[in-house]
XYZ file of C-alpha atoms in Angstrom:
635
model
C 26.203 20.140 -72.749
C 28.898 18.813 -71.285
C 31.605 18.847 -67.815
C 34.803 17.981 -68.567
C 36.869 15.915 -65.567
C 40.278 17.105 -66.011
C 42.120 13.393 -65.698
C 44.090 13.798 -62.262
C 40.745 14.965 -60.690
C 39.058 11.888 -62.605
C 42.117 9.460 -61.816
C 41.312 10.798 -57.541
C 37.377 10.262 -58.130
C 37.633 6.636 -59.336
C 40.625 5.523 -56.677
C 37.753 6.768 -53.813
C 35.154 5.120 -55.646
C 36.767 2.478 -56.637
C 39.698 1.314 -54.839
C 38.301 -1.770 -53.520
C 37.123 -3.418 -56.762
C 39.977 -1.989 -59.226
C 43.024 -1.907 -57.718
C 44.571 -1.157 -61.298
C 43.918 1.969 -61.339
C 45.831 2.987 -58.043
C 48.614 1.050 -60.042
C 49.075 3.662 -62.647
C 50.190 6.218 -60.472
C 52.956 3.675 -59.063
C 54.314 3.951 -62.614
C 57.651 5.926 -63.654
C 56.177 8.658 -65.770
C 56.991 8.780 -69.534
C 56.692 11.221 -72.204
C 57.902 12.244 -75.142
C 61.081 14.261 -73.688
C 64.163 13.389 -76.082
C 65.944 16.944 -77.109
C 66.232 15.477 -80.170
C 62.989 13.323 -81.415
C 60.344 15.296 -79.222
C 59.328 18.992 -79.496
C 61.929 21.300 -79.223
C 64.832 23.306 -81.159
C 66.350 20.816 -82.914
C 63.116 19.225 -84.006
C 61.985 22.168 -85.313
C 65.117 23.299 -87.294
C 65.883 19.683 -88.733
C 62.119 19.117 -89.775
C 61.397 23.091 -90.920
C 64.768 22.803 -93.300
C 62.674 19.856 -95.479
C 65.043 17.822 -95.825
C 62.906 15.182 -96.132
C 59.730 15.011 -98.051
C 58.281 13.092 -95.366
C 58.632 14.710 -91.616
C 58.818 10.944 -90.023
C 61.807 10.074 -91.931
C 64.336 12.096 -89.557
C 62.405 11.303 -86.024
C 63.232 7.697 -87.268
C 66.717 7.809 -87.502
C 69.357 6.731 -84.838
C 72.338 8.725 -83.595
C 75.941 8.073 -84.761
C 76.990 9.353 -81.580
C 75.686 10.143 -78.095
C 72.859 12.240 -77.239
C 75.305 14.875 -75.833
C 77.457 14.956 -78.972
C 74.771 15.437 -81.655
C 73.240 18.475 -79.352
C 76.834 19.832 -79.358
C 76.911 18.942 -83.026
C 73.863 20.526 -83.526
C 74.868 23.939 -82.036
C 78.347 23.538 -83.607
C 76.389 23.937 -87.000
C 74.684 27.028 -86.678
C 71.457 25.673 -84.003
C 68.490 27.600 -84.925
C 70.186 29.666 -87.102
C 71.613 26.822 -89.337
C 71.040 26.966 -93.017
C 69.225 24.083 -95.103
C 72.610 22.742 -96.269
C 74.219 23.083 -92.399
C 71.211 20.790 -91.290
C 72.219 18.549 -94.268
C 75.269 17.847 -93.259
C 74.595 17.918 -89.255
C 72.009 15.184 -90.239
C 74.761 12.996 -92.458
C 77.144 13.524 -89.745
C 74.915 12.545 -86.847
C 72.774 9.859 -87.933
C 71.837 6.644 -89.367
C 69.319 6.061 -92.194
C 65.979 5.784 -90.703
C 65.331 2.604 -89.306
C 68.486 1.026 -89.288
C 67.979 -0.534 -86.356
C 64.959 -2.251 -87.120
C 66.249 -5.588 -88.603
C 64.812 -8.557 -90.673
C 63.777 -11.377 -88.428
C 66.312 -14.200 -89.133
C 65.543 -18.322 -90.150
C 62.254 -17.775 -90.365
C 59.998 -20.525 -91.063
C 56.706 -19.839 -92.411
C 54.489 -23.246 -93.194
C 51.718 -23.823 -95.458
C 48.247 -22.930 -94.813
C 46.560 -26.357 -93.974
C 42.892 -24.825 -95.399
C 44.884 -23.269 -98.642
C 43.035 -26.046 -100.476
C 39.520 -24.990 -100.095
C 40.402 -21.807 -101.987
C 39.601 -23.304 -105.533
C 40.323 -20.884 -107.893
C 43.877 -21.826 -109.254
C 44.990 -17.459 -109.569
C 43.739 -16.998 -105.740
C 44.940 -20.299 -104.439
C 48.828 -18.833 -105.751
C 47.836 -15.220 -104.500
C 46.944 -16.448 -101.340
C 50.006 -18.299 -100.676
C 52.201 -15.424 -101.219
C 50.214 -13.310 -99.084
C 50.901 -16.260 -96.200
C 54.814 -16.235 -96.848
C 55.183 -12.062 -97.272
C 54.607 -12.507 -93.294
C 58.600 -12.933 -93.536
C 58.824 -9.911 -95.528
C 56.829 -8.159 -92.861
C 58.110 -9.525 -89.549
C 61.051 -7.567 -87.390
C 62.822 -7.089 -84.270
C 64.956 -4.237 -82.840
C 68.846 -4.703 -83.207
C 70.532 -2.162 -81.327
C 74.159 -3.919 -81.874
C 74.365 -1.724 -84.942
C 74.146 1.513 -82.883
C 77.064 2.846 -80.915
C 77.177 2.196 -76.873
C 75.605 5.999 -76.234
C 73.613 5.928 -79.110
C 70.216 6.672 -79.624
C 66.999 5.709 -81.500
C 63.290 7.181 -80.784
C 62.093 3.094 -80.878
C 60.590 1.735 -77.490
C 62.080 -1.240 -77.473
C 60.732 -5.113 -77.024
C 62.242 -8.151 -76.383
C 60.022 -9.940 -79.277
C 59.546 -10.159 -82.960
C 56.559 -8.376 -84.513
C 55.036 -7.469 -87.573
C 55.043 -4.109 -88.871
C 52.271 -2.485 -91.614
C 54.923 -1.841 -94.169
C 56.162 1.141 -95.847
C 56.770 4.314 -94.181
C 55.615 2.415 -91.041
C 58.927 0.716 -89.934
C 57.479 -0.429 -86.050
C 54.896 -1.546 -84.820
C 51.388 0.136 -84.124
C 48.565 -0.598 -81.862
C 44.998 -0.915 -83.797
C 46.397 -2.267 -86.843
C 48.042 -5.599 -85.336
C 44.517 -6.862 -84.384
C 43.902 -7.258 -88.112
C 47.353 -8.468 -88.492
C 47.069 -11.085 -85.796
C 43.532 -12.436 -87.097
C 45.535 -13.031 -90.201
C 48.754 -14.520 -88.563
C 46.293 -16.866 -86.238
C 44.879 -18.280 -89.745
C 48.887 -18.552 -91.168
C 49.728 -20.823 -87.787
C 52.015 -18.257 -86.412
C 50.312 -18.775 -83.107
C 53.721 -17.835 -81.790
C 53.726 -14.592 -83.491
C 50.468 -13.364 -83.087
C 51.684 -14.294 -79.033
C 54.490 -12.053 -79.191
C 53.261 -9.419 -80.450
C 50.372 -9.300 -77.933
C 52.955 -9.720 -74.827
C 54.906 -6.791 -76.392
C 51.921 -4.902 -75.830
C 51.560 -6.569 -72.432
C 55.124 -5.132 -71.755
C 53.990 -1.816 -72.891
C 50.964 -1.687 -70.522
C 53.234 -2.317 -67.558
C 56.006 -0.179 -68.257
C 54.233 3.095 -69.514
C 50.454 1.932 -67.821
C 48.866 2.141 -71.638
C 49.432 1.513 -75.210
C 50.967 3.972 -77.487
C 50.062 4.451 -80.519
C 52.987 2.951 -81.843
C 56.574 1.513 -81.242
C 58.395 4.915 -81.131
C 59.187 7.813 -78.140
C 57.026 10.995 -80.447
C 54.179 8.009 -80.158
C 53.588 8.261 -76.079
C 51.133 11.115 -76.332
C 48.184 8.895 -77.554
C 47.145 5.584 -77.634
C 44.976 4.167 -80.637
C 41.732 2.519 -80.287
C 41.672 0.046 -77.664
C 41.705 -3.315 -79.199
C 43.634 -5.159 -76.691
C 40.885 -7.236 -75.345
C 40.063 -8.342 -79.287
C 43.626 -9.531 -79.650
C 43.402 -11.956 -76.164
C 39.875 -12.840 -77.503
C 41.064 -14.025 -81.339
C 44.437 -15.781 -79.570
C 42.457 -17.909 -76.642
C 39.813 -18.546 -79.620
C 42.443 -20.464 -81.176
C 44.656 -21.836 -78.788
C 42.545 -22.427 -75.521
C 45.637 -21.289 -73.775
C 44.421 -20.758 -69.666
C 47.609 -20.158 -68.436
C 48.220 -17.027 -70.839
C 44.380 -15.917 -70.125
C 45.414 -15.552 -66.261
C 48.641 -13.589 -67.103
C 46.665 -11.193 -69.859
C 43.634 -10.272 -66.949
C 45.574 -7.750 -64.907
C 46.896 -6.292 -67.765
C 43.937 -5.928 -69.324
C 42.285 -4.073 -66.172
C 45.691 -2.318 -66.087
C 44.906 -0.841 -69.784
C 41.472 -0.172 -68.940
C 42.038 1.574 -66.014
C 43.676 3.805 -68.469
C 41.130 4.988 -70.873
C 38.738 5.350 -67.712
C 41.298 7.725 -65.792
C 42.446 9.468 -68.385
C 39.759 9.516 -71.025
C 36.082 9.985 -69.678
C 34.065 12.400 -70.092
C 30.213 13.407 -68.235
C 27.862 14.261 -70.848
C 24.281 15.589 -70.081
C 21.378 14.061 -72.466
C 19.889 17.298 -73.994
C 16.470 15.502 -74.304
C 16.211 13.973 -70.002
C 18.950 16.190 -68.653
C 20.411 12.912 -67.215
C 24.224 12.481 -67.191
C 26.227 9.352 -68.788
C 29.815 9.147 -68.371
C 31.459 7.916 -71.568
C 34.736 7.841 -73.143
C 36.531 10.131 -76.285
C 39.997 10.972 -77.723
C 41.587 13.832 -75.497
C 45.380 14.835 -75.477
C 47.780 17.411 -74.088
C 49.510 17.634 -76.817
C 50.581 21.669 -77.315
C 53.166 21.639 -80.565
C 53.164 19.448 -83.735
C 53.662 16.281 -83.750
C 57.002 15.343 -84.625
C 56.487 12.836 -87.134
C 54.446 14.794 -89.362
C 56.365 18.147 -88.037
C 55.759 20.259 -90.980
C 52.228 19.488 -91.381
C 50.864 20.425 -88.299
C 53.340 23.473 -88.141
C 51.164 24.680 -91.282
C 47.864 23.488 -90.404
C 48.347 26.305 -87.061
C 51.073 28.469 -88.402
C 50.658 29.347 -92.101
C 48.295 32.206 -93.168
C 46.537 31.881 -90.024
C 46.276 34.696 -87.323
C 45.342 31.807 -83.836
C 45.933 33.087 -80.504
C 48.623 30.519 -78.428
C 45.535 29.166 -76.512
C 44.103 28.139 -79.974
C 47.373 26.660 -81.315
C 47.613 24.638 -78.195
C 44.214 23.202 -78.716
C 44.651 22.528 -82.558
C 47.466 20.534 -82.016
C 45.962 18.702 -79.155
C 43.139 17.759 -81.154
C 45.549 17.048 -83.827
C 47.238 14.272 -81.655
C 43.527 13.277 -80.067
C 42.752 12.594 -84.172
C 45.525 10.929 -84.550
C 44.578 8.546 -81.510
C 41.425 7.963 -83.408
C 43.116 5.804 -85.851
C 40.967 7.965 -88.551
C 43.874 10.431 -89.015
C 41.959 12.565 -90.747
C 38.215 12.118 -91.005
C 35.619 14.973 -91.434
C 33.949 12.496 -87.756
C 36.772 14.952 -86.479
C 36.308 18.161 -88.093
C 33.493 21.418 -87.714
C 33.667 22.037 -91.623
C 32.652 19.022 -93.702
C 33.760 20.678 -97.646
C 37.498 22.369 -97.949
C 37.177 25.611 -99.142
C 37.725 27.143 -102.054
C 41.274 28.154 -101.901
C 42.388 24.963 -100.210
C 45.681 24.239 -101.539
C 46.319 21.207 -98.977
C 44.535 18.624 -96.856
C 45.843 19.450 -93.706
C 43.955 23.088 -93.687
C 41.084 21.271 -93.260
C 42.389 20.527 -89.955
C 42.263 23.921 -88.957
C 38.616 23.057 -87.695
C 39.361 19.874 -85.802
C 37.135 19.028 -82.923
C 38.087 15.415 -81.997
C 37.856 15.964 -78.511
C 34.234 17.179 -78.548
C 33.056 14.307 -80.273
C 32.412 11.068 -78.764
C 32.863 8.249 -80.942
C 30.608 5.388 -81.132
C 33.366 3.086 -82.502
C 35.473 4.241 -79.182
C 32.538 3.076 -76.846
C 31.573 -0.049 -78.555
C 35.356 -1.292 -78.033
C 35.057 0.036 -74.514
C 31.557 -1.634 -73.583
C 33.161 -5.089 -75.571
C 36.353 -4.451 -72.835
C 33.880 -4.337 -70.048
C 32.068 -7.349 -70.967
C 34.996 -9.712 -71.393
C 36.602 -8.898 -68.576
C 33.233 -9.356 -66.598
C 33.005 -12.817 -67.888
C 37.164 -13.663 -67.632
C 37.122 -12.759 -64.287
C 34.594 -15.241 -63.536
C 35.986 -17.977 -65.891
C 39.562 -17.976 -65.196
C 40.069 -16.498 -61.672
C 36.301 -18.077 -60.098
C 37.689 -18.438 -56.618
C 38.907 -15.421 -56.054
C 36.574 -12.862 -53.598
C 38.793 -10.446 -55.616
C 37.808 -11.228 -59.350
C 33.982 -11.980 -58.597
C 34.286 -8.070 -57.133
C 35.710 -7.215 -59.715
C 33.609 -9.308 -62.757
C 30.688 -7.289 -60.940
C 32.344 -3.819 -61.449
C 32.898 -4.671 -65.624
C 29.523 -5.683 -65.635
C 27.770 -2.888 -64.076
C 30.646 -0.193 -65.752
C 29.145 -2.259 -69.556
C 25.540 -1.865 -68.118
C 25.989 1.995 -67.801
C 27.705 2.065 -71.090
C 25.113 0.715 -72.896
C 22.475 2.986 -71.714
C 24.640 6.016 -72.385
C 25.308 4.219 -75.849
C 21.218 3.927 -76.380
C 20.152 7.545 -75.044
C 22.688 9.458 -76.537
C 23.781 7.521 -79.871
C 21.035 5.390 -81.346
C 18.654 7.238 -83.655
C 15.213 5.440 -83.748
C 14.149 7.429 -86.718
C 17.402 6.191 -88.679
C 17.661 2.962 -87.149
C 21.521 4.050 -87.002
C 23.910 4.818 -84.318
C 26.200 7.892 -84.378
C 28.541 10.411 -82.970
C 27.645 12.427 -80.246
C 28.868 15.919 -80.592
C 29.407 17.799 -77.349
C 29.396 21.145 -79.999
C 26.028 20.610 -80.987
C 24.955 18.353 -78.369
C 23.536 15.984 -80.634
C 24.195 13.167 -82.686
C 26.336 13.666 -86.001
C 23.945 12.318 -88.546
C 26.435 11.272 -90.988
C 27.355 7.321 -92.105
C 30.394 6.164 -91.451
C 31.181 2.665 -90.956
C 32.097 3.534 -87.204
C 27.949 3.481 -86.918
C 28.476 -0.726 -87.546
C 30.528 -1.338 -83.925
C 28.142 -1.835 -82.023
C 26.313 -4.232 -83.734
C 30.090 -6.092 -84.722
C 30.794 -6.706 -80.674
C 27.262 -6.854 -79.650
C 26.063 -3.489 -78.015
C 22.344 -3.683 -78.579
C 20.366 -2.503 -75.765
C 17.473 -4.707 -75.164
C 15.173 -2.728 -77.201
C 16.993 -2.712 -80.232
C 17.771 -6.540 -79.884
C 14.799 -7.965 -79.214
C 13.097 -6.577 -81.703
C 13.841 -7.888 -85.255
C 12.457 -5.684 -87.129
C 14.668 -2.536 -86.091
C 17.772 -5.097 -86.664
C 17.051 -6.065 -90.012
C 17.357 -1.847 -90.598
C 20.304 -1.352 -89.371
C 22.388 -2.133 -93.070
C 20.082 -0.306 -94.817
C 22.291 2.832 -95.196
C 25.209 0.537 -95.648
C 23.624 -1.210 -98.291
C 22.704 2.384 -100.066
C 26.474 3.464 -99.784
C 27.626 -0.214 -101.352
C 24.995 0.515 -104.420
C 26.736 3.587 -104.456
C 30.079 2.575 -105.441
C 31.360 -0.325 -106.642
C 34.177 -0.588 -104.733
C 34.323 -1.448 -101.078
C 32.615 0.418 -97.948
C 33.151 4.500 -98.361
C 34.338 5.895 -95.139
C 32.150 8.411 -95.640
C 30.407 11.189 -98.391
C 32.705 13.804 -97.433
C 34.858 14.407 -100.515
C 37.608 17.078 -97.947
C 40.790 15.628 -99.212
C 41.697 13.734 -95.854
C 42.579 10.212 -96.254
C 39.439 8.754 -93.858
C 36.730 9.922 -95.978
C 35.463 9.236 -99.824
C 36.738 7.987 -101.717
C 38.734 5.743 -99.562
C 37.370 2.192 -98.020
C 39.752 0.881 -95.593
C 40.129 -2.833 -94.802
C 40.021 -3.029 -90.642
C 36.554 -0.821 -91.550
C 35.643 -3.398 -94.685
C 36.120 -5.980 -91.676
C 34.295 -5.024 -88.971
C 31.527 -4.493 -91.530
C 31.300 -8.551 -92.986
C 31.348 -9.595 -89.242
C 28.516 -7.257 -88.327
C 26.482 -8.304 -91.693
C 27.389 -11.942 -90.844
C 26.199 -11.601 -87.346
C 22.823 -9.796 -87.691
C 22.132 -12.795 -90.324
C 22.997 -15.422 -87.343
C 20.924 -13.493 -84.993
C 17.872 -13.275 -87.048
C 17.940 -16.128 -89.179
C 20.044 -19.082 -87.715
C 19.241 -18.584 -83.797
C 17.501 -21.476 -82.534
C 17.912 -19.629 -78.524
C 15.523 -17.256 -79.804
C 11.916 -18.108 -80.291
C 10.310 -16.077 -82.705
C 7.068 -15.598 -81.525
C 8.758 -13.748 -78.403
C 10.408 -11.305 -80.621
C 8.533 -7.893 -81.592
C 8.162 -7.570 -85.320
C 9.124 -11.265 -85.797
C 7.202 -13.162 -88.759
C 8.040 -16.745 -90.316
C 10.157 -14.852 -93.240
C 13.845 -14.833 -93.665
C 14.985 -11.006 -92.521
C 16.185 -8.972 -94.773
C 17.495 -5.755 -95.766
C 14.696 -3.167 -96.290
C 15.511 -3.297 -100.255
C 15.322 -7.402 -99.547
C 18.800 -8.537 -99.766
C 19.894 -11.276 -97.123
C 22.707 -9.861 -95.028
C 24.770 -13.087 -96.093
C 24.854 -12.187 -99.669
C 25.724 -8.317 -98.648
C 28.771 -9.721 -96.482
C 29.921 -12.251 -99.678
C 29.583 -9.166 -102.260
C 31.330 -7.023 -100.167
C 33.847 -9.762 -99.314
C 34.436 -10.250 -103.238
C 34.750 -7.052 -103.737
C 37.736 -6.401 -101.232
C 39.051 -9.507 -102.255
C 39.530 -8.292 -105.701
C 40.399 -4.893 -105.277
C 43.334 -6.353 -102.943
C 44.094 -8.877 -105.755
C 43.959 -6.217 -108.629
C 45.991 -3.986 -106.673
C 48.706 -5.993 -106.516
C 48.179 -7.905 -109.706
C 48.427 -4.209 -111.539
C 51.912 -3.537 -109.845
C 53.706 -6.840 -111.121
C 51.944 -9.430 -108.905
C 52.507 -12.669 -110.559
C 52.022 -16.750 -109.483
C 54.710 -18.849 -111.520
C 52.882 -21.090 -114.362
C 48.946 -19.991 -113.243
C 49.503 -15.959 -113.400
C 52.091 -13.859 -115.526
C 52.488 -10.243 -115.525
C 50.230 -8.117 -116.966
C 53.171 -6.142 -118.170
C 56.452 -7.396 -118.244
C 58.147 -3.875 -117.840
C 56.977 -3.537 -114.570
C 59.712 -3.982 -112.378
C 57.748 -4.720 -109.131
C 56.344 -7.873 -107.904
C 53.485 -6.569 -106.997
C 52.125 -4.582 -103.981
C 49.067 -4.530 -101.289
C 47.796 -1.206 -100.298
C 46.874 0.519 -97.361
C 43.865 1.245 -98.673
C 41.693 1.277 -101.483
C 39.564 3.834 -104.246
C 35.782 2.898 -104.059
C 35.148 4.151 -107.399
C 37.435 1.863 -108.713
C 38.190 -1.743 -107.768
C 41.902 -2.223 -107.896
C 43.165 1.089 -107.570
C 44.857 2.287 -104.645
C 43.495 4.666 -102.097
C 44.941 8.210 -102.003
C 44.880 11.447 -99.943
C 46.319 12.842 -96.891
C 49.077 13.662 -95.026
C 51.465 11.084 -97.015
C 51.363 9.158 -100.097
C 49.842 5.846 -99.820
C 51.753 2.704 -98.530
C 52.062 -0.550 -99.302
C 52.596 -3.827 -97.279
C 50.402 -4.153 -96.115
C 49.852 -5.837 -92.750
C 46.068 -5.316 -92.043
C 45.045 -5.828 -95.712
C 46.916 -9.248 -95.707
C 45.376 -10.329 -92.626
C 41.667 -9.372 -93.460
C 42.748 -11.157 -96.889
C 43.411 -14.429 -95.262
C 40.391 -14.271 -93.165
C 38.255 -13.722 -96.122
C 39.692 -16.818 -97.941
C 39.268 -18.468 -94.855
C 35.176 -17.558 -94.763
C 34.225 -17.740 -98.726
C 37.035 -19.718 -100.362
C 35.230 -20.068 -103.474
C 35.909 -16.780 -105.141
C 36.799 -16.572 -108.553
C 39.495 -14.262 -109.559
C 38.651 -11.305 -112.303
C 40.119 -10.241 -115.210
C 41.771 -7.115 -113.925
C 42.181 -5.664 -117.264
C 37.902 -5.171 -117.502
C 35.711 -3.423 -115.308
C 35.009 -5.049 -112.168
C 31.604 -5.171 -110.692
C 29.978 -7.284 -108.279
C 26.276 -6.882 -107.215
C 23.633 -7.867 -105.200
């Protein structure tokens, strides 16, 4: 049960409401307004005659190359070659003709300079001392800027450009993207590239002023979605380290500028089945109404092939498409009605054809949200105190985090689980399914009062957790769901394996090392160290499943030709690679790559070198494994 506020009628609501306390959201509609609109990179008949020719096995390979020539010669190119009607080998050669290889404008960054890691002597083991000091110098291999001088005067590329260096994922992934460079600035924070990790979050600060949000990533086909909001994280890990003021003051308006966002343009009223009450949270919603053009061919099956959907339903496919997409879970059964592919599934993506991200409201979403509000309820107050302004507007976050949180408890936390979920607006009711997502609250602190005051429920939380970690003996599942898409079994991803140790690590401090809370005042409190229900300390689940992503990283890229001169030599000296760090990993199996999904998996990897470091960083006396055995680590 459910009202949908269309966002223009949402954006008018909260300017009356709340014009005098959040002026950023009266500054969005002073913005120019972007979209993805290029003839040639965004929907329309090229697009769809370059991508539908398969040129490319991949459909982001052509929306990521730059123009030979101007705009209005390739479109008179394009129609000199046939247009719509062109054959594969006329798009061949328009494409040869027309364009660069993708990503030839995204360029090395020069003289780089990357020192050693002042802790890299706590890690003790000799093999993972020499791993991790390749992982801190492949931050040159890893670090780019845009270089337009190679493109002609009236060229064009589908990049949005910056005036900065970042660090992109690897692989197929040739910019820069949103969620992921969290993870990746944890990691360059720990490498003292405080520099770095500063660019990269003022090229997002850029980003926020010029198109009033963040896309999901560096490129035009990306400015239909955003990815999850973890903005605030980024200022958080950076002033953490640095105790920079000057650049807190310069991040605050941004940060309401960003938040003013996802409140205008992605909240949603939902009615508590159980009280009748209405909460107003947040979910993944986009306009989207054609494929997306960097996984064209894809999408253009998913609606298009075998299937008999009326234009209305197309539309909303591929706007819950994009909306998934925006999840950062592109593609997780969270997202779709039918949880098993079917028997005469031939491809992942058909699973999409019952994709309902924007009726379901993700926990993970609101936890980041509720995190947002708090922050900038407390910055406000720290670093602009005087101001009549900020103490308004510290007031609004905090009362916008209170409402959250009691949204988050009615509607989300299942006492009989001990769990949060998913709300699905379908059903209206929770999703009972684990997925790591369930963990955010407890990893940025979203506990209602009754859940954290009372010990007893918190020591339950893991308890499924700890179930799926005796499952496999790999890292964390991303969920049961065996349907083929890349965000479910058997894939653990590292940003997920992350936010996972934190949360263990900070239940433990809450229940076991916190001297501001006095026992006897707690409900359920006794003189005993908490525990999971099965009686292992949430410290030792955080180290075994630190070890374990530690090694699969390790024998991932050990098995592909990793190698450290006179400690490590290759397994097998045909291998021609030096080895590689995935994307993401197989739970069954620790070492082996994660696969499934819309494209094959990549390797880099940005995130998984960050979370790497920070591991090291926490637990640096690991021992490496053989990765020729069978690796198991239990608790």
């Amino acid at each position: 049960m459910y009202i949908y506020m269309k966002p223009l009628r949402l954006l008018c609501a909260v300017l009356f409401i709340q014009i005098s306390v959040f002026s950023a959201v009266s500054a969005i509609q002073n913005l120019d307004s972007y979209s993805c609109d290029s003839p040639i990179y965004c929907d329309g008949p090229l697009l769809q005659t370059v991508q539908l020719a398969r040129i490319f096995t991949d459909s982001k390979t052509f929306v990521d190359m730059p123009t030979k020539k101007s705009e209005y010669k390739v479109l008179e190119s394009f129609e000199n070659f046939g247009g719509t009607n062109a054959t594969q080998e006329q798009v061949r050669q328009f494409l040869e003709e027309n364009f660069l290889p993708a990503g030839s404008e995204v360029k090395p960054l020069k003289n780089t300079s990357i020192s050693e890691l002042t802790w890299i002597n706590k890690v003790s083991n000799p093999k993972y001392q020499g791993w991790v000091r390749h992982l801190n110098q492949a931050w040159g291999n890893l670090t780019f800027t845009f270089d337009y001088s190679v493109l002609c005067g009236d060229c064009i590329t589908s990049t949005l450009p910056v005036s900065r260096p970042f660090v992109v994922p690897g692989g197929r992934f040739r910019e820069f993207y949103y969620w992921d460079s969290f993870f990746v600035i944890q990691g360059l924070l720990l490498s003292n590239q405080d520099e770095l990790a500063k660019n990269m979050i003022e090229n997002f600060f850029d980003f926020v002023k010029k198109y009033g949000f963040i896309p999901n990533g560096a490129r035009i086909y990306y400015l239909n979605r955003s990815q999850p909001p973890f903005l605030t994280h980024m200022v958080q890990v950076y002033y953490e380290k640095t105790g920079d003021r000057d650049f807190m003051v310069k991040a605050l308006p941004v940060l309401d500028q960003e938040y003013a966002h996802w409140i205008a343009n992605a909240s949603i009223q939902v009615k508590d089945p159980k009280t009748f009450k209405t909460y107003t949270l947040n979910h993944y919603v986009t306009s989207n109404t054609a494929p997306r053009p960097e996984s064209y061919v894809e999408d253009f099956n998913t609606v298009n092939n075998g299937t008999s959907f009326s234009n209305e339903e197309k539309h909303q496919i591929y706007a819950d498409i994009a909306a998934g997409a925006e999840t950062g879970w592109d593609y997780s059964s969270r997202w779709t009605k039918e949880k098993v592919p079917s028997m005469n599934q031939t491809t992942s993506y058909e699973m999409l054809r019952t994709i309902n991200t924007a009726n379901v409201i993700p926990i993970d979403l609101n936890s980041l949200l509720w995190h947002t509000e708090s922050k900038l309820s407390e910055w406000h107050k720290i670093f602009k105190s005087r101001s009549k302004a900020a103490k308004a507007k510290s007031k609004y976050y905090s009362r916008q985090a209170k409402k959250r949180l009691a949204a988050i408890e009615n509607l989300m936390w299942n006492e009989q689980n001990q769990s949060f979920y998913d709300f699905n607006l379908t059903s209206t009711s929770q999703n009972i399914e684990f997925t790591p997502a369930n963990l955010f609250p407890v990893w940025v602190g979203a506990l209602p009062d009754k859940i954290a005051e009372n010990k007893k429920t918190l020591a339950k939380i893991f308890d499924e957790t700890e179930k799926a970690l005796l499952k496999y003996p790999g890292i964390l599942t991303t969920s049961y769901y065996n349907t083929t898409m890349q965000w479910d079994w058997p894939n653990g991803w590292p940003p997920l394996t992350y936010i996972a140790i934190q949360s263990m690590l900070r239940i433990e401090n809450y229940l076991n090392n916190n001297e501001d809370n006095d026992n006897s005042q707690v409900s359920g409190a006794n003189n005993s160290t908490w525990t999971t229900s099965r009686g292992t300390s949430f410290k030792e689940l955080a180290r075994v499943l630190a070890e374990r992503y530690i090694a699969s990283a390790y024998c991932g890229w050990v098995n592909t030709g990793g190698s450290v001169p006179g400690v490590l030599e290759k397994l097998n000296e045909t291998v021609t690679d030096n080895g590689h760090m995935f994307e993401k990993f197989d739970v069954n199996t620790i070492g082996l790559s994660g696969s499934q999904g819309e494209y094959v998996s990549q390797t880099g990897f940005g995130w998984t070198n960050g979370i790497a470091l920070w591991i090291f960083n926490q637990w640096p006396d690991f021992v490496a494994p053989d990765c020729t055995k069978v690796i198991t680590y239990d608790f």
